[in-house]
Coordinates of N, CA and C in Angstrom, one line a residue:
Chain A
N1492 N 19.6 1.7 7.5 CA 18.7 2.6 6.8 C 17.5 2.9 7.7
A1493 N 17.0 4.1 7.7 CA 15.8 4.5 8.4 C 14.6 4.1 7.6
G1494 N 14.7 3.9 6.3 CA 13.6 3.5 5.4 C 12.8 4.8 5.1
V1495 N 11.5 4.7 5.2 CA 10.6 5.9 4.9 C 10.2 6.5 6.2
T1496 N 10.5 7.8 6.3 CA 10.1 8.5 7.5 C 9.1 9.6 7.2
Q1497 N 8.2 9.8 8.2 CA 7.1 10.8 8.0 C 7.1 11.7 9.2
T1498 N 6.9 13.0 9.0 CA 6.6 13.9 10.1 C 5.6 14.9 9.7
P1499 N 4.7 15.3 10.7 CA 4.6 14.8 12.1 C 3.9 13.5 12.1
K1500 N 3.8 12.9 13.3 CA 3.0 11.7 13.5 C 1.5 12.1 13.6
F1501 N 1.2 13.1 14.3 CA -0.1 13.6 14.5 C -0.2 15.1 14.3
Q1502 N -1.3 15.6 13.8 CA -1.5 17.0 13.5 C -3.0 17.4 13.6
V1503 N -3.3 18.4 14.2 CA -4.7 19.0 14.2 C -4.6 20.4 13.6
L1504 N -5.5 20.6 12.6 CA -5.6 21.9 11.9 C -7.0 22.4 12.1
K1505 N -7.1 23.7 11.9 CA -8.4 24.3 11.7 C -8.7 24.5 10.3
T1506 N -9.9 24.5 9.9 CA -10.3 24.7 8.5 C -9.7 26.0 8.0
G1507 N -9.1 25.8 6.8 CA -8.5 27.0 6.1 C -7.0 27.1 6.4
Q1508 N -6.4 26.4 7.4 CA -5.0 26.5 7.6 C -4.3 25.7 6.6
S1509 N -3.0 26.0 6.4 CA -2.1 25.3 5.5 C -1.1 24.5 6.3
M1510 N -0.6 23.5 5.7 CA 0.6 22.8 6.3 C 1.2 21.8 5.3
T1511 N 2.4 21.4 5.7 CA 3.1 20.5 4.8 C 3.4 19.2 5.6
L1512 N 3.1 18.1 5.0 CA 3.4 16.8 5.6 C 4.8 16.3 4.9
Q1513 N 5.7 16.0 5.8 CA 7.0 15.7 5.3 C 7.2 14.2 5.1
C1514 N 7.9 13.8 4.0 CA 8.3 12.4 3.8 C 9.7 12.3 3.2
A1515 N 10.5 11.4 3.8 CA 11.8 11.3 3.3 C 12.2 9.8 3.3
Q1516 N 13.0 9.4 2.3 CA 13.5 8.0 2.3 C 15.0 8.0 2.0
D1517 N 15.7 7.1 2.5 CA 17.2 7.0 2.4 C 17.6 5.8 1.6
M1518 N 16.7 5.3 0.8 CA 17.0 4.1 0.0 C 17.3 4.4 -1.5
N1519 N 17.4 5.7 -1.8 CA 17.7 6.1 -3.2 C 16.6 5.6 -4.1
H1520 N 15.4 5.6 -3.7 CA 14.3 5.2 -4.5 C 13.9 6.3 -5.4
E1521 N 13.6 6.0 -6.7 CA 13.1 7.0 -7.6 C 11.7 7.3 -7.4
Y1522 N 10.9 6.2 -7.2 CA 9.5 6.4 -7.1 C 9.0 6.7 -5.7
M1523 N 8.2 7.7 -5.5 CA 7.6 8.0 -4.2 C 6.1 8.4 -4.5
S1524 N 5.3 8.1 -3.4 CA 3.9 8.4 -3.6 C 3.3 8.7 -2.2
W1525 N 2.1 9.4 -2.3 CA 1.3 9.7 -1.1 C -0.1 9.0 -1.3
Y1526 N -0.5 8.4 -0.2 CA -1.8 7.8 -0.1 C -2.6 8.4 1.1
R1527 N -3.9 8.3 1.1 CA -4.7 8.6 2.2 C -5.6 7.4 2.5
Q1528 N -5.8 7.3 3.8 CA -6.7 6.1 4.3 C -7.7 6.7 5.2
D1529 N -9.0 6.5 4.8 CA -10.1 6.9 5.6 C -10.6 5.7 6.4
P1530 N -11.3 5.9 7.5 CA -11.7 4.8 8.4 C -12.4 3.7 7.6
G1531 N -12.0 2.4 7.8 CA -12.6 1.3 7.2 C -12.4 1.1 5.7
M1532 N -11.5 1.9 5.2 CA -11.2 1.9 3.7 C -9.8 1.5 3.4
G1533 N -9.6 1.1 2.2 CA -8.2 0.9 1.7 C -7.5 2.2 1.4
L1534 N -6.3 2.2 1.0 CA -5.5 3.4 0.7 C -5.9 3.9 -0.7
R1535 N -5.9 5.2 -0.8 CA -6.2 5.8 -2.1 C -5.0 6.7 -2.5
L1536 N -4.6 6.6 -3.7 CA -3.4 7.3 -4.2 C -3.7 8.8 -4.5
I1537 N -2.9 9.7 -3.9 CA -3.1 11.2 -4.0 C -2.2 11.7 -5.1
H1538 N -0.9 11.6 -5.0 CA 0.1 12.0 -6.0 C 1.2 11.1 -5.9
Y1539 N 2.0 11.1 -7.0 CA 3.2 10.2 -7.1 C 4.3 10.9 -7.9
S1540 N 5.5 10.4 -7.8 CA 6.6 11.0 -8.5 C 7.5 9.8 -8.9
V1541 N 8.0 9.9 -10.2 CA 8.9 8.9 -10.7 C 10.3 9.3 -10.7
G1542 N 10.6 10.5 -10.1 CA 11.9 11.0 -10.0 C 11.9 12.5 -9.7
A1543 N 13.1 13.0 -9.3 CA 13.2 14.4 -9.0 C 12.7 15.3 -10.2
G1544 N 11.8 16.3 -9.8 CA 11.3 17.2 -10.8 C 10.1 16.6 -11.6
I1545 N 9.6 15.4 -11.3 CA 8.5 14.8 -12.0 C 7.5 14.4 -11.0
T1546 N 6.3 14.9 -11.2 CA 5.2 14.5 -10.3 C 3.9 14.3 -11.2
D1547 N 3.0 13.6 -10.7 CA 1.7 13.3 -11.4 C 0.6 13.1 -10.4
Q1548 N -0.6 13.2 -10.9 CA -1.8 13.0 -10.0 C -2.2 11.6 -9.9
G1549 N -2.7 11.2 -8.7 CA -3.3 9.9 -8.5 C -4.8 10.0 -8.6
E1550 N -5.4 9.2 -7.8 CA -6.9 9.0 -7.8 C -7.6 10.2 -7.1
V1551 N -7.0 10.7 -6.1 CA -7.7 11.8 -5.3 C -6.8 13.0 -5.1
P1552 N -6.4 13.7 -6.1 CA -5.4 14.8 -6.0 C -5.9 16.2 -5.5
N1553 N -7.2 16.4 -5.6 CA -7.8 17.7 -5.3 C -7.5 18.1 -3.9
G1554 N -7.0 19.4 -3.7 CA -6.7 19.9 -2.4 C -5.3 19.7 -1.9
Y1555 N -4.5 19.0 -2.7 CA -3.1 18.7 -2.4 C -2.2 19.1 -3.5
N1556 N -1.0 19.6 -3.0 CA 0.1 19.9 -4.0 C 1.3 19.1 -3.5
V1557 N 2.1 18.7 -4.5 CA 3.4 18.1 -4.2 C 4.5 18.7 -5.1
S1558 N 5.7 18.5 -4.7 CA 6.9 18.8 -5.5 C 8.0 17.8 -5.2
R1559 N 8.9 17.6 -6.0 CA 10.0 16.7 -5.8 C 11.3 17.3 -6.3
S1560 N 12.0 18.0 -5.4 CA 13.2 18.7 -5.7 C 14.4 17.8 -5.5
T1561 N 14.3 16.8 -4.7 CA 15.4 15.9 -4.5 C 14.9 14.5 -4.5
T1562 N 15.8 13.5 -4.7 CA 15.4 12.1 -4.7 C 14.8 11.7 -3.3
E1563 N 15.4 12.3 -2.3 CA 15.0 11.8 -0.9 C 13.7 12.3 -0.4
D1564 N 13.3 13.5 -0.8 CA 12.1 14.1 -0.1 C 10.9 14.3 -1.1
F1565 N 9.7 14.1 -0.5 CA 8.5 14.3 -1.3 C 7.4 14.8 -0.4
P1566 N 7.4 16.1 -0.1 CA 6.4 16.7 0.8 C 5.1 16.9 0.1
L1567 N 4.0 16.8 1.0 CA 2.7 16.9 0.6 C 2.1 18.2 1.2
R1568 N 1.6 19.1 0.4 CA 1.1 20.4 0.9 C -0.4 20.5 0.9
L1569 N -1.0 20.9 2.0 CA -2.4 21.2 2.0 C -2.5 22.7 2.1
L1570 N -3.0 23.4 1.1 CA -3.0 24.8 1.0 C -4.1 25.4 1.9
S1571 N -5.3 24.8 1.9 CA -6.4 25.3 2.7 C -7.1 24.1 3.2
A1572 N -6.8 23.7 4.4 CA -7.3 22.4 4.9 C -8.8 22.4 5.1
A1573 N -9.5 21.3 4.8 CA -10.9 21.1 4.9 C -11.2 19.9 5.8
P1574 N -12.3 19.8 6.5 CA -12.6 18.6 7.3 C -12.6 17.3 6.5
S1575 N -12.9 17.4 5.2 CA -12.9 16.2 4.4 C -11.5 15.6 4.2
Q1576 N -10.5 16.4 4.6 CA -9.1 15.9 4.5 C -8.6 15.3 5.8
T1577 N -9.5 15.1 6.8 CA -9.2 14.4 8.0 C -9.0 12.9 7.5
S1578 N -7.8 12.4 7.8 CA -7.4 11.1 7.3 C -6.1 10.7 7.9
V1579 N -5.6 9.5 7.6 CA -4.3 9.1 7.8 C -3.5 9.1 6.5
Y1580 N -2.4 9.7 6.5 CA -1.6 9.8 5.3 C -0.4 9.0 5.3
F1581 N -0.2 8.2 4.3 CA 1.0 7.3 4.1 C 1.8 7.7 2.9
C1582 N 3.1 7.8 3.2 CA 4.1 8.0 2.1 C 4.7 6.6 1.8
A1583 N 5.0 6.4 0.5 CA 5.7 5.1 0.1 C 6.7 5.4 -0.9
S1584 N 7.7 4.5 -1.0 CA 8.7 4.6 -2.0 C 9.1 3.2 -2.6
S1585 N 9.6 3.2 -3.8 CA 10.1 2.0 -4.4 C 11.1 2.4 -5.5
R1586 N 11.8 1.3 -5.9 CA 12.7 1.5 -7.0 C 11.9 1.7 -8.3
K1587 N 12.4 2.4 -9.3 CA 11.7 2.6 -10.5 C 12.2 1.4 -11.5
L1588 N 11.5 0.3 -11.3 CA 11.8 -0.8 -12.1 C 10.7 -1.3 -13.0
L1589 N 11.0 -1.6 -14.2 CA 10.0 -2.2 -15.1 C 10.1 -3.7 -14.8
S1590 N 9.7 -4.0 -13.6 CA 9.8 -5.4 -13.2 C 8.7 -5.8 -12.3
S1591 N 8.4 -7.1 -12.2 CA 7.3 -7.5 -11.3 C 7.7 -7.2 -9.8
Y1592 N 9.1 -7.4 -9.6 CA 9.5 -7.2 -8.2 C 9.7 -5.7 -7.9
N1593 N 8.7 -5.1 -7.4 CA 8.8 -3.7 -7.1 C 8.1 -3.4 -5.8
E1594 N 8.7 -3.9 -4.8 CA 8.2 -3.8 -3.4 C 8.0 -2.3 -3.0
Q1595 N 6.9 -2.0 -2.5 CA 6.6 -0.6 -2.0 C 7.0 -0.6 -0.5
F1596 N 7.7 0.4 -0.1 CA 8.0 0.5 1.4 C 7.2 1.7 1.9
F1597 N 6.4 1.5 2.9 CA 5.6 2.5 3.5 C 6.1 3.1 4.7
G1598 N 5.8 4.4 4.9 CA 6.2 5.1 6.2 C 5.1 4.8 7.2
P1599 N 5.3 5.3 8.5 CA 4.4 5.0 9.6 C 3.1 5.7 9.6
G1600 N 3.0 6.8 8.7 CA 1.8 7.5 8.6 C 1.7 8.8 9.4
T1601 N 0.9 9.7 9.0 CA 0.6 11.0 9.7 C -0.9 11.0 9.9
R1602 N -1.3 11.1 11.1 CA -2.8 11.2 11.4 C -3.2 12.7 11.5
L1603 N -4.0 13.1 10.6 CA -4.4 14.5 10.4 C -5.9 14.7 10.8
T1604 N -6.2 15.6 11.6 CA -7.5 16.0 11.9 C -7.7 17.4 11.6
V1605 N -8.8 17.7 10.8 CA -9.1 19.1 10.4 C -10.4 19.5 11.1
L1606 N -10.4 20.5 11.9 CA -11.6 20.8 12.7 C -12.4 21.9 12.0
Chain B
D462 N -6.1 -1.6 -14.1 CA -5.7 -2.8 -13.3 C -7.0 -3.6 -12.9
A463 N -6.9 -4.9 -12.9 CA -8.1 -5.7 -12.6 C -8.6 -5.5 -11.2
K464 N -9.9 -5.7 -11.0 CA -10.5 -5.5 -9.7 C -10.4 -6.9 -8.9
T465 N -10.3 -6.8 -7.6 CA -10.2 -8.0 -6.8 C -11.3 -8.0 -5.8
T466 N -11.7 -9.3 -5.4 CA -12.8 -9.4 -4.4 C -12.2 -10.3 -3.3
Q467 N -12.4 -9.9 -2.1 CA -11.9 -10.6 -0.9 C -13.0 -10.7 0.2
P468 N -13.0 -11.7 1.0 CA -14.0 -11.7 2.1 C -13.6 -10.6 3.1
T469 N -14.7 -10.1 3.7 CA -14.5 -9.0 4.6 C -13.6 -9.3 5.8
S470 N -13.9 -10.5 6.4 CA -13.1 -10.9 7.6 C -13.0 -12.4 7.6
M471 N -12.0 -12.9 8.3 CA -11.7 -14.3 8.6 C -11.1 -14.5 10.0
D472 N -11.3 -15.6 10.5 CA -10.7 -16.0 11.8 C -9.8 -17.2 11.6
C473 N -8.8 -17.3 12.5 CA -7.9 -18.4 12.4 C -7.4 -18.7 13.8
A474 N -7.2 -19.9 14.2 CA -6.6 -20.3 15.5 C -5.1 -20.2 15.4
E475 N -4.5 -19.7 16.4 CA -3.0 -19.6 16.5 C -2.3 -21.0 16.2
G476 N -1.3 -21.0 15.4 CA -0.6 -22.2 15.1 C -1.2 -22.9 13.9
R477 N -2.4 -22.6 13.5 CA -3.0 -23.2 12.3 C -2.7 -22.4 11.1
A478 N -2.9 -23.0 9.9 CA -2.7 -22.3 8.7 C -3.9 -21.3 8.4
A479 N -3.5 -20.2 7.9 CA -4.5 -19.2 7.5 C -4.6 -19.2 6.0
N480 N -5.7 -19.4 5.4 CA -5.9 -19.4 4.0 C -6.8 -18.2 3.5
L481 N -6.2 -17.3 2.9 CA -7.0 -16.1 2.5 C -7.2 -16.1 1.0
P482 N -8.5 -16.1 0.6 CA -8.8 -16.2 -0.8 C -8.9 -14.8 -1.5
C483 N -8.7 -14.8 -2.8 CA -8.9 -13.6 -3.5 C -9.4 -13.9 -4.9
N484 N -10.4 -13.3 -5.3 CA -11.0 -13.5 -6.7 C -10.5 -12.3 -7.6
H485 N -10.0 -12.7 -8.7 CA -9.6 -11.6 -9.7 C -9.9 -12.2 -11.1
S486 N -11.2 -12.4 -11.4 CA -11.6 -13.0 -12.6 C -11.3 -12.3 -13.9
T487 N -11.1 -10.9 -13.7 CA -10.8 -10.1 -15.0 C -9.3 -9.9 -15.2
I488 N -8.5 -10.6 -14.5 CA -7.1 -10.4 -14.6 C -6.6 -10.7 -16.0
S489 N -5.7 -9.8 -16.5 CA -5.1 -10.0 -17.8 C -3.8 -10.7 -17.8
G490 N -3.3 -11.1 -19.0 CA -2.1 -12.0 -19.0 C -0.8 -11.4 -18.4
N491 N -0.7 -10.0 -18.5 CA 0.5 -9.4 -18.0 C 0.4 -8.8 -16.6
E492 N -0.7 -9.1 -15.9 CA -0.9 -8.6 -14.5 C -0.5 -9.6 -13.5
Y493 N 0.2 -9.1 -12.5 CA 0.7 -9.9 -11.4 C -0.3 -9.8 -10.2
V494 N -0.3 -10.8 -9.3 CA -1.0 -10.7 -8.0 C -0.1 -10.4 -6.9
Y495 N -0.4 -9.4 -6.2 CA 0.5 -8.9 -5.0 C -0.4 -9.0 -3.8
W496 N 0.3 -9.3 -2.7 CA -0.3 -9.3 -1.4 C 0.5 -8.4 -0.4
Y497 N -0.3 -7.5 0.2 CA 0.3 -6.6 1.3 C -0.6 -6.8 2.5
R498 N 0.0 -6.5 3.7 CA -0.8 -6.5 4.9 C -0.6 -5.2 5.7
Q499 N -1.6 -4.9 6.5 CA -1.5 -3.7 7.3 C -1.9 -4.0 8.7
I500 N -0.9 -4.1 9.5 CA -1.1 -4.3 11.0 C -1.5 -3.0 11.6
H501 N -2.4 -3.1 12.5 CA -3.1 -2.0 13.1 C -2.4 -0.6 13.1
S502 N -2.9 0.3 12.3 CA -2.4 1.7 12.3 C -1.0 1.9 11.7
Q503 N -0.4 0.8 11.2 CA 0.9 0.9 10.6 C 0.8 1.0 9.1
G504 N 1.9 1.4 8.4 CA 1.9 1.4 7.0 C 1.8 0.0 6.4
P505 N 1.2 -0.2 5.2 CA 1.2 -1.6 4.6 C 2.6 -2.2 4.4
Q506 N 2.6 -3.5 4.4 CA 3.9 -4.2 4.3 C 3.7 -5.3 3.2
Y507 N 4.7 -5.3 2.3 CA 4.7 -6.3 1.2 C 4.8 -7.7 1.8
I508 N 4.1 -8.7 1.2 CA 4.2 -10.0 1.6 C 4.8 -10.9 0.5
I509 N 4.1 -10.9 -0.7 CA 4.5 -11.8 -1.7 C 3.8 -11.4 -3.0
H510 N 4.3 -11.9 -4.1 CA 3.7 -11.6 -5.4 C 3.9 -12.8 -6.3
G511 N 3.1 -12.9 -7.4 CA 3.3 -14.0 -8.4 C 2.5 -13.7 -9.6
L512 N 2.9 -14.4 -10.7 CA 2.2 -14.3 -12.0 C 1.3 -15.5 -12.3
K513 N 1.9 -16.7 -12.3 CA 1.1 -17.9 -12.6 C 1.6 -19.1 -11.8
N514 N 2.8 -19.1 -11.4 CA 3.4 -20.2 -10.7 C 3.2 -19.9 -9.2
N515 N 3.1 -21.0 -8.4 CA 3.0 -20.8 -7.0 C 4.3 -20.3 -6.5
E516 N 4.2 -19.4 -5.5 CA 5.4 -18.8 -4.9 C 5.4 -19.0 -3.4
T517 N 6.6 -19.0 -2.8 CA 6.8 -19.2 -1.4 C 8.0 -18.3 -1.0
N518 N 7.8 -17.7 0.2 CA 9.0 -17.0 0.8 C 8.9 -17.2 2.3
E519 N 9.7 -16.5 3.0 CA 9.8 -16.7 4.5 C 8.5 -16.3 5.2
M520 N 7.6 -15.5 4.6 CA 6.4 -15.1 5.2 C 5.2 -15.9 4.9
A521 N 5.1 -16.3 3.6 CA 3.8 -16.9 3.1 C 4.0 -17.7 1.9
S522 N 2.9 -18.4 1.4 CA 2.9 -19.0 0.1 C 1.7 -18.4 -0.6
L523 N 1.9 -18.4 -1.9 CA 0.8 -17.9 -2.8 C 0.5 -18.9 -3.8
I524 N -0.8 -19.3 -3.8 CA -1.3 -20.3 -4.8 C -2.2 -19.6 -5.8
I525 N -1.8 -19.7 -7.1 CA -2.6 -19.1 -8.1 C -3.2 -20.2 -8.9
T526 N -4.6 -20.2 -9.2 CA -5.2 -21.2 -10.0 C -4.7 -21.2 -11.4
E527 N -4.9 -22.3 -12.1 CA -4.4 -22.4 -13.4 C -4.9 -21.4 -14.4
D528 N -6.2 -21.0 -14.2 CA -6.8 -20.0 -15.1 C -6.5 -18.6 -14.6
R529 N -5.9 -18.5 -13.5 CA -5.4 -17.2 -12.9 C -6.6 -16.3 -12.4
K530 N -7.8 -16.9 -12.3 CA -8.9 -16.1 -11.9 C -9.0 -15.9 -10.4
S531 N -8.3 -16.7 -9.6 CA -8.3 -16.6 -8.2 C -7.0 -17.0 -7.6
S532 N -6.7 -16.6 -6.4 CA -5.5 -17.0 -5.7 C -5.8 -17.1 -4.2
T533 N -4.8 -17.8 -3.5 CA -4.9 -18.0 -2.1 C -3.6 -17.6 -1.4
L534 N -3.6 -16.8 -0.4 CA -2.4 -16.5 0.4 C -2.5 -17.5 1.6
I535 N -1.4 -18.1 1.8 CA -1.3 -19.1 2.9 C -0.3 -18.6 3.9
L536 N -0.7 -18.4 5.2 CA 0.2 -18.2 6.3 C 0.3 -19.6 7.0
P537 N 1.4 -20.3 6.9 CA 1.4 -21.7 7.3 C 1.2 -21.9 8.8
H538 N 1.7 -21.1 9.6 CA 1.5 -21.2 11.1 C 1.2 -19.8 11.7
A539 N -0.1 -19.5 11.6 CA -0.5 -18.1 12.0 C -0.1 -17.9 13.5
T540 N 0.3 -16.6 13.8 CA 0.5 -16.2 15.1 C -0.3 -15.0 15.4
L541 N -0.4 -14.6 16.7 CA -1.2 -13.4 17.0 C -0.7 -12.2 16.3
R542 N 0.6 -12.1 16.0 CA 1.1 -11.0 15.3 C 0.7 -10.9 13.8
D543 N 0.1 -12.0 13.3 CA -0.4 -11.9 12.0 C -1.8 -11.3 11.8
T544 N -2.4 -11.0 13.0 CA -3.7 -10.3 12.9 C -3.5 -8.9 12.2
A545 N -4.2 -8.7 11.1 CA -4.0 -7.6 10.2 C -5.1 -7.5 9.1
V546 N -5.0 -6.5 8.4 CA -5.8 -6.4 7.1 C -4.9 -6.9 6.0
Y547 N -5.4 -7.8 5.2 CA -4.6 -8.3 4.1 C -5.2 -7.9 2.8
Y548 N -4.4 -7.3 1.9 CA -4.9 -6.7 0.7 C -4.3 -7.6 -0.5
C549 N -5.2 -8.0 -1.4 CA -4.9 -8.6 -2.6 C -4.9 -7.6 -3.7
I550 N -3.9 -7.4 -4.5 CA -3.8 -6.4 -5.5 C -3.3 -6.9 -6.8
V551 N -4.0 -6.6 -7.9 CA -3.6 -7.1 -9.2 C -3.0 -5.9 -9.9
R552 N -1.9 -6.0 -10.5 CA -1.2 -4.9 -11.1 C -0.4 -5.3 -12.3
D553 N -0.4 -4.4 -13.3 CA 0.5 -4.6 -14.5 C 1.9 -4.1 -14.0
A554 N 2.9 -5.0 -14.1 CA 4.2 -4.7 -13.6 C 5.0 -3.8 -14.6
G555 N 4.5 -3.7 -15.8 CA 5.3 -3.0 -16.8 C 4.7 -1.6 -17.1
G556 N 5.1 -1.1 -18.2 CA 4.6 0.3 -18.6 C 5.0 1.3 -17.6
T557 N 4.1 2.2 -17.3 CA 4.4 3.3 -16.4 C 3.7 3.2 -15.1
S558 N 3.2 1.9 -14.8 CA 2.5 1.8 -13.5 C 3.5 1.8 -12.3
Y559 N 4.7 1.4 -12.5 CA 5.7 1.4 -11.5 C 5.1 0.9 -10.2
G560 N 5.2 1.8 -9.2 CA 4.7 1.3 -7.8 C 3.3 1.6 -7.6
K561 N 2.5 2.1 -8.5 CA 1.1 2.4 -8.2 C 0.3 1.2 -7.8
L562 N -0.3 1.3 -6.6 CA -1.1 0.2 -6.1 C -2.5 0.6 -5.9
T563 N -3.5 -0.2 -6.3 CA -4.9 0.1 -6.0 C -5.4 -0.8 -4.9
F564 N -5.6 -0.2 -3.8 CA -6.1 -1.0 -2.6 C -7.6 -1.1 -2.6
G565 N -8.1 -2.3 -2.3 CA -9.5 -2.5 -2.0 C -9.7 -2.4 -0.5
Q566 N -10.7 -3.0 0.0 CA -10.9 -3.0 1.5 C -10.2 -4.1 2.2
G567 N -9.8 -5.1 1.5 CA -9.0 -6.2 2.1 C -9.8 -7.1 3.0
T568 N -9.1 -8.1 3.6 CA -9.7 -9.0 4.5 C -9.1 -8.8 5.9
I569 N -9.9 -8.6 6.9 CA -9.5 -8.5 8.2 C -9.3 -9.9 8.8
L570 N -8.0 -10.3 9.0 CA -7.7 -11.6 9.6 C -7.5 -11.4 11.1
T571 N -8.2 -12.2 11.9 CA -8.0 -12.2 13.3 C -7.5 -13.6 13.7
V572 N -6.4 -13.6 14.4 CA -5.8 -14.9 14.9 C -6.1 -14.9 16.3
H573 N -6.8 -16.0 16.7 CA -7.2 -16.2 18.1 C -6.2 -17.2 18.9
P574 N -6.0 -16.9 20.2 CA -5.2 -17.8 21.0 C -5.7 -19.3 21.0

């Protein structure tokens, strides 16, 4: 299994440009999520999904859109990039279990700079 | 989810045990303690979790106090590759929380030769 994959690894945008960060997992996980991590800080939840066709907002959703048309893919869209969105973005997935054992698997991250 | 407090940084000599404390004095009865770590620039990695009993796996041990207000992650024989940021997270495993994790700033563990 490839686990959780993210593309691109690095991206530079100009203010106002749009782009989509890709995330895919091959573990048949129902739950997927996007986090952002700013320098010296922990991860903050942007959006999450508990299954295909179902998404919800996390702690910092403004400026980001998501959709979940398949179990495998969970893209994150920036419609009009702003310098405040310069960050490292991590995608994660897990099984949808009402259980204590619900390990999150994280991707390698996308480093985004908005000029 | 309950808030956690961890020291900002800790040092450990290679080959020695690393003991990372976490305070979670407002933890409720149905909340678990999880530990993740993040090695430089990589995505976080699950280490271990527990409710009230001590837990051990191939990576680490987790000691939770009887009143559950604090816990300690133990890396029994730290190596240079254990240098990372360690996050203690308290989460309700039931309901609709599923995989939602609330990360604090964590503890930067530096293992020295």
